[in-house]
Amino acid sequence: MLTAGLFYKDTASKHDLVELTNVADNVNSGYQTRYNICKDSKLMDLIGPLHFDLGNQSKFLINSVNLRIKLERNKDSFTMMSATHDFKMVIQHASLFVRKVKVAPSIMIGHETALGNGAIKMPIRQTEVKSFLQECNP
């Protein structure tokens, strides 16, 4: 599924190598695969999940919940790896696919009853990213 979003695993310890060489020891295989797909300014269709906490839940939202999602575009220099910075990415079309389900009337009555007693609490799997600075001692 991740390859549909142009994810190809980089070679361990070679993820910063963006030079296309014929020397096998200096090749980042993930970068080389992505490069071959994108070269010559090819048009491509990509699809993938939105990577945020609410987008990775196994439970559905209850009815009548307003949800706003704002997508912001990153700079081209952040989104693409290249030895030179003479590139430009153009997004011609974007779609957001949302899955809707029909809920049994008995479940909807249960939700309304729960809302009458107070707010519904929904467990959310949260992802937390921490960064640490590590000193190198030669």
C-alpha positions as YAML, in Angstrom:
chain: A
units: angstrom
residues:
- id: 1
  name: MET
  ca: [0.00, 0.00, 0.00]
- id: 2
  name: LEU
  ca: [2.80, 2.44, 0.80]
- id: 3
  name: THR
  ca: [4.34, 2.04, -2.65]
- id: 4
  name: ALA
  ca: [1.13, 3.55, -4.09]
- id: 5
  name: GLY
  ca: [2.27, 6.74, -2.30]
- id: 6
  name: LEU
  ca: [5.82, 6.41, -3.74]
- id: 7
  name: PHE
  ca: [7.35, 4.96, -0.58]
- id: 8
  name: TYR
  ca: [10.29, 2.71, -1.24]
- id: 9
  name: LYS
  ca: [12.58, 1.81, 1.64]
- id: 10
  name: ASP
  ca: [16.00, 3.43, 1.50]
- id: 11
  name: THR
  ca: [19.16, 1.38, 1.80]
- id: 12
  name: ALA
  ca: [20.37, 1.37, 5.42]
- id: 13
  name: SER
  ca: [22.89, 4.17, 6.10]
- id: 14
  name: LYS
  ca: [22.55, 5.37, 2.49]
- id: 15
  name: HIS
  ca: [19.36, 7.47, 2.87]
- id: 16
  name: ASP
  ca: [21.22, 10.75, 2.24]
- id: 17
  name: LEU
  ca: [22.91, 9.53, -0.95]
- id: 18
  name: VAL
  ca: [21.15, 11.06, -3.92]
- id: 19
  name: GLU
  ca: [23.83, 10.61, -6.57]
- id: 20
  name: LEU
  ca: [22.99, 8.05, -9.22]
- id: 21
  name: THR
  ca: [26.18, 6.12, -9.76]
- id: 22
  name: ASN
  ca: [27.00, 2.73, -11.15]
- id: 23
  name: VAL
  ca: [28.95, 1.75, -8.07]
- id: 24
  name: ALA
  ca: [26.81, -0.72, -6.15]
- id: 25
  name: ASP
  ca: [28.24, 0.29, -2.75]
- id: 26
  name: ASN
  ca: [27.08, 3.91, -3.12]
- id: 27
  name: VAL
  ca: [23.52, 3.31, -4.28]
- id: 28
  name: ASN
  ca: [20.43, 4.08, -2.26]
- id: 29
  name: SER
  ca: [18.01, 1.59, -3.81]
- id: 30
  name: GLY
  ca: [14.88, 3.39, -2.54]
- id: 31
  name: TYR
  ca: [16.00, 6.69, -4.04]
- id: 32
  name: GLN
  ca: [16.97, 5.03, -7.31]
- id: 33
  name: THR
  ca: [13.51, 3.40, -7.60]
- id: 34
  name: ARG
  ca: [11.72, 6.68, -6.87]
- id: 35
  name: TYR
  ca: [13.99, 8.49, -9.34]
- id: 36
  name: ASN
  ca: [13.26, 6.02, -12.14]
- id: 37
  name: ILE
  ca: [9.51, 6.42, -11.58]
- id: 38
  name: CYS
  ca: [9.64, 10.25, -11.53]
- id: 39
  name: LYS
  ca: [12.33, 11.04, -14.10]
- id: 40
  name: ASP
  ca: [11.49, 12.95, -17.27]
- id: 41
  name: SER
  ca: [8.71, 14.84, -15.43]
- id: 42
  name: LYS
  ca: [6.26, 11.96, -15.71]
- id: 43
  name: LEU
  ca: [2.69, 12.44, -14.56]
- id: 44
  name: MET
  ca: [1.71, 9.97, -11.87]
- id: 45
  name: ASP
  ca: [-1.20, 9.11, -9.63]
- id: 46
  name: LEU
  ca: [-0.37, 8.65, -5.96]
- id: 47
  name: ILE
  ca: [-2.64, 7.48, -3.18]
- id: 48
  name: GLY
  ca: [-2.02, 7.03, 0.50]
- id: 49
  name: PRO
  ca: [-3.42, 7.58, 3.97]
- id: 50
  name: LEU
  ca: [-3.26, 10.87, 5.83]
- id: 51
  name: HIS
  ca: [-0.69, 10.38, 8.58]
- id: 52
  name: PHE
  ca: [-2.29, 11.92, 11.64]
- id: 53
  name: ASP
  ca: [-3.72, 10.49, 14.85]
- id: 54
  name: LEU
  ca: [-7.40, 10.59, 13.90]
- id: 55
  name: GLY
  ca: [-6.69, 9.15, 10.44]
- id: 56
  name: ASN
  ca: [-5.34, 5.91, 11.87]
- id: 57
  name: GLN
  ca: [-8.23, 4.96, 14.16]
- id: 58
  name: SER
  ca: [-10.07, 1.67, 13.96]
- id: 59
  name: LYS
  ca: [-13.31, 3.19, 15.29]
- id: 60
  name: PHE
  ca: [-15.65, 5.44, 13.32]
- id: 61
  name: LEU
  ca: [-16.71, 8.94, 14.30]
- id: 62
  name: ILE
  ca: [-20.28, 9.25, 15.54]
- id: 63
  name: ASN
  ca: [-22.92, 11.00, 13.46]
- id: 64
  name: SER
  ca: [-23.06, 14.83, 13.36]
- id: 65
  name: VAL
  ca: [-19.43, 15.37, 14.36]
- id: 66
  name: ASN
  ca: [-17.97, 18.34, 12.53]
- id: 67
  name: LEU
  ca: [-14.43, 17.68, 11.41]
- id: 68
  name: ARG
  ca: [-12.21, 20.09, 9.54]
- id: 69
  name: ILE
  ca: [-8.99, 18.95, 7.93]
- id: 70
  name: LYS
  ca: [-6.52, 21.52, 6.64]
- id: 71
  name: LEU
  ca: [-3.77, 20.29, 4.35]
- id: 72
  name: GLU
  ca: [-0.75, 22.53, 3.89]
- id: 73
  name: ARG
  ca: [1.78, 22.04, 1.17]
- id: 74
  name: ASN
  ca: [5.47, 21.76, 2.00]
- id: 75
  name: LYS
  ca: [8.21, 23.37, -0.04]
- id: 76
  name: ASP
  ca: [9.50, 21.34, -2.98]
- id: 77
  name: SER
  ca: [12.96, 21.23, -1.38]
- id: 78
  name: PHE
  ca: [11.42, 19.37, 1.59]
- id: 79
  name: THR
  ca: [9.30, 16.95, -0.41]
- id: 80
  name: MET
  ca: [11.92, 15.72, -2.89]
- id: 81
  name: MET
  ca: [15.50, 14.56, -2.54]
- id: 82
  name: SER
  ca: [17.94, 15.73, -5.18]
- id: 83
  name: ALA
  ca: [21.60, 16.59, -5.56]
- id: 84
  name: THR
  ca: [20.47, 19.82, -7.24]
- id: 85
  name: HIS
  ca: [17.48, 21.96, -6.39]
- id: 86
  name: ASP
  ca: [16.29, 22.66, -9.94]
- id: 87
  name: PHE
  ca: [12.95, 20.91, -9.68]
- id: 88
  name: LYS
  ca: [9.33, 21.82, -9.17]
- id: 89
  name: MET
  ca: [6.41, 19.64, -8.17]
- id: 90
  name: VAL
  ca: [2.99, 20.49, -9.58]
- id: 91
  name: ILE
  ca: [-0.14, 19.02, -8.02]
- id: 92
  name: GLN
  ca: [-2.75, 18.98, -10.76]
- id: 93
  name: HIS
  ca: [-5.56, 17.44, -8.73]
- id: 94
  name: ALA
  ca: [-6.12, 16.26, -5.17]
- id: 95
  name: SER
  ca: [-8.99, 14.22, -3.74]
- id: 96
  name: LEU
  ca: [-9.88, 13.19, -0.22]
- id: 97
  name: PHE
  ca: [-11.62, 9.85, 0.02]
- id: 98
  name: VAL
  ca: [-13.95, 9.53, 3.01]
- id: 99
  name: ARG
  ca: [-15.66, 6.30, 3.97]
- id: 100
  name: LYS
  ca: [-19.25, 6.54, 5.14]
- id: 101
  name: VAL
  ca: [-21.12, 3.65, 6.71]
- id: 102
  name: LYS
  ca: [-24.78, 2.92, 7.39]
- id: 103
  name: VAL
  ca: [-25.26, 2.36, 11.09]
- id: 104
  name: ALA
  ca: [-28.03, 0.17, 12.47]
- id: 105
  name: PRO
  ca: [-30.87, 2.17, 14.05]
- id: 106
  name: SER
  ca: [-30.34, 0.45, 17.41]
- id: 107
  name: ILE
  ca: [-26.73, 1.67, 17.49]
- id: 108
  name: MET
  ca: [-27.81, 5.23, 16.62]
- id: 109
  name: ILE
  ca: [-30.33, 5.16, 19.50]
- id: 110
  name: GLY
  ca: [-27.54, 4.00, 21.80]
- id: 111
  name: HIS
  ca: [-25.36, 6.91, 20.66]
- id: 112
  name: GLU
  ca: [-28.18, 9.41, 21.25]
- id: 113
  name: THR
  ca: [-28.80, 7.98, 24.72]
- id: 114
  name: ALA
  ca: [-25.10, 8.24, 25.56]
- id: 115
  name: LEU
  ca: [-25.00, 11.84, 24.29]
- id: 116
  name: GLY
  ca: [-27.99, 12.65, 26.51]
- id: 117
  name: ASN
  ca: [-26.01, 11.48, 29.55]
- id: 118
  name: GLY
  ca: [-22.89, 13.49, 28.67]
- id: 119
  name: ALA
  ca: [-20.08, 13.70, 26.18]
- id: 120
  name: ILE
  ca: [-18.99, 10.55, 24.41]
- id: 121
  name: LYS
  ca: [-15.38, 9.66, 25.06]
- id: 122
  name: MET
  ca: [-13.56, 8.10, 22.15]
- id: 123
  name: PRO
  ca: [-10.17, 6.45, 22.64]
- id: 124
  name: ILE
  ca: [-7.57, 7.79, 20.23]
- id: 125
  name: ARG
  ca: [-4.26, 6.13, 19.55]
- id: 126
  name: GLN
  ca: [-1.86, 9.03, 19.73]
- id: 127
  name: THR
  ca: [1.53, 9.24, 18.11]
- id: 128
  name: GLU
  ca: [4.14, 11.32, 19.85]
- id: 129
  name: VAL
  ca: [7.45, 12.19, 18.23]
- id: 130
  name: LYS
  ca: [10.36, 13.17, 20.42]
- id: 131
  name: SER
  ca: [13.72, 14.37, 19.22]
- id: 132
  name: PHE
  ca: [16.95, 14.15, 21.17]
- id: 133
  name: LEU
  ca: [20.35, 15.68, 20.56]
- id: 134
  name: GLN
  ca: [23.19, 13.27, 20.97]
- id: 135
  name: GLU
  ca: [26.78, 14.38, 21.19]
- id: 136
  name: CYS
  ca: [29.39, 12.49, 19.23]
- id: 137
  name: ASN
  ca: [32.59, 11.74, 21.11]
- id: 138
  name: PRO
  ca: [35.42, 11.03, 18.67]
...
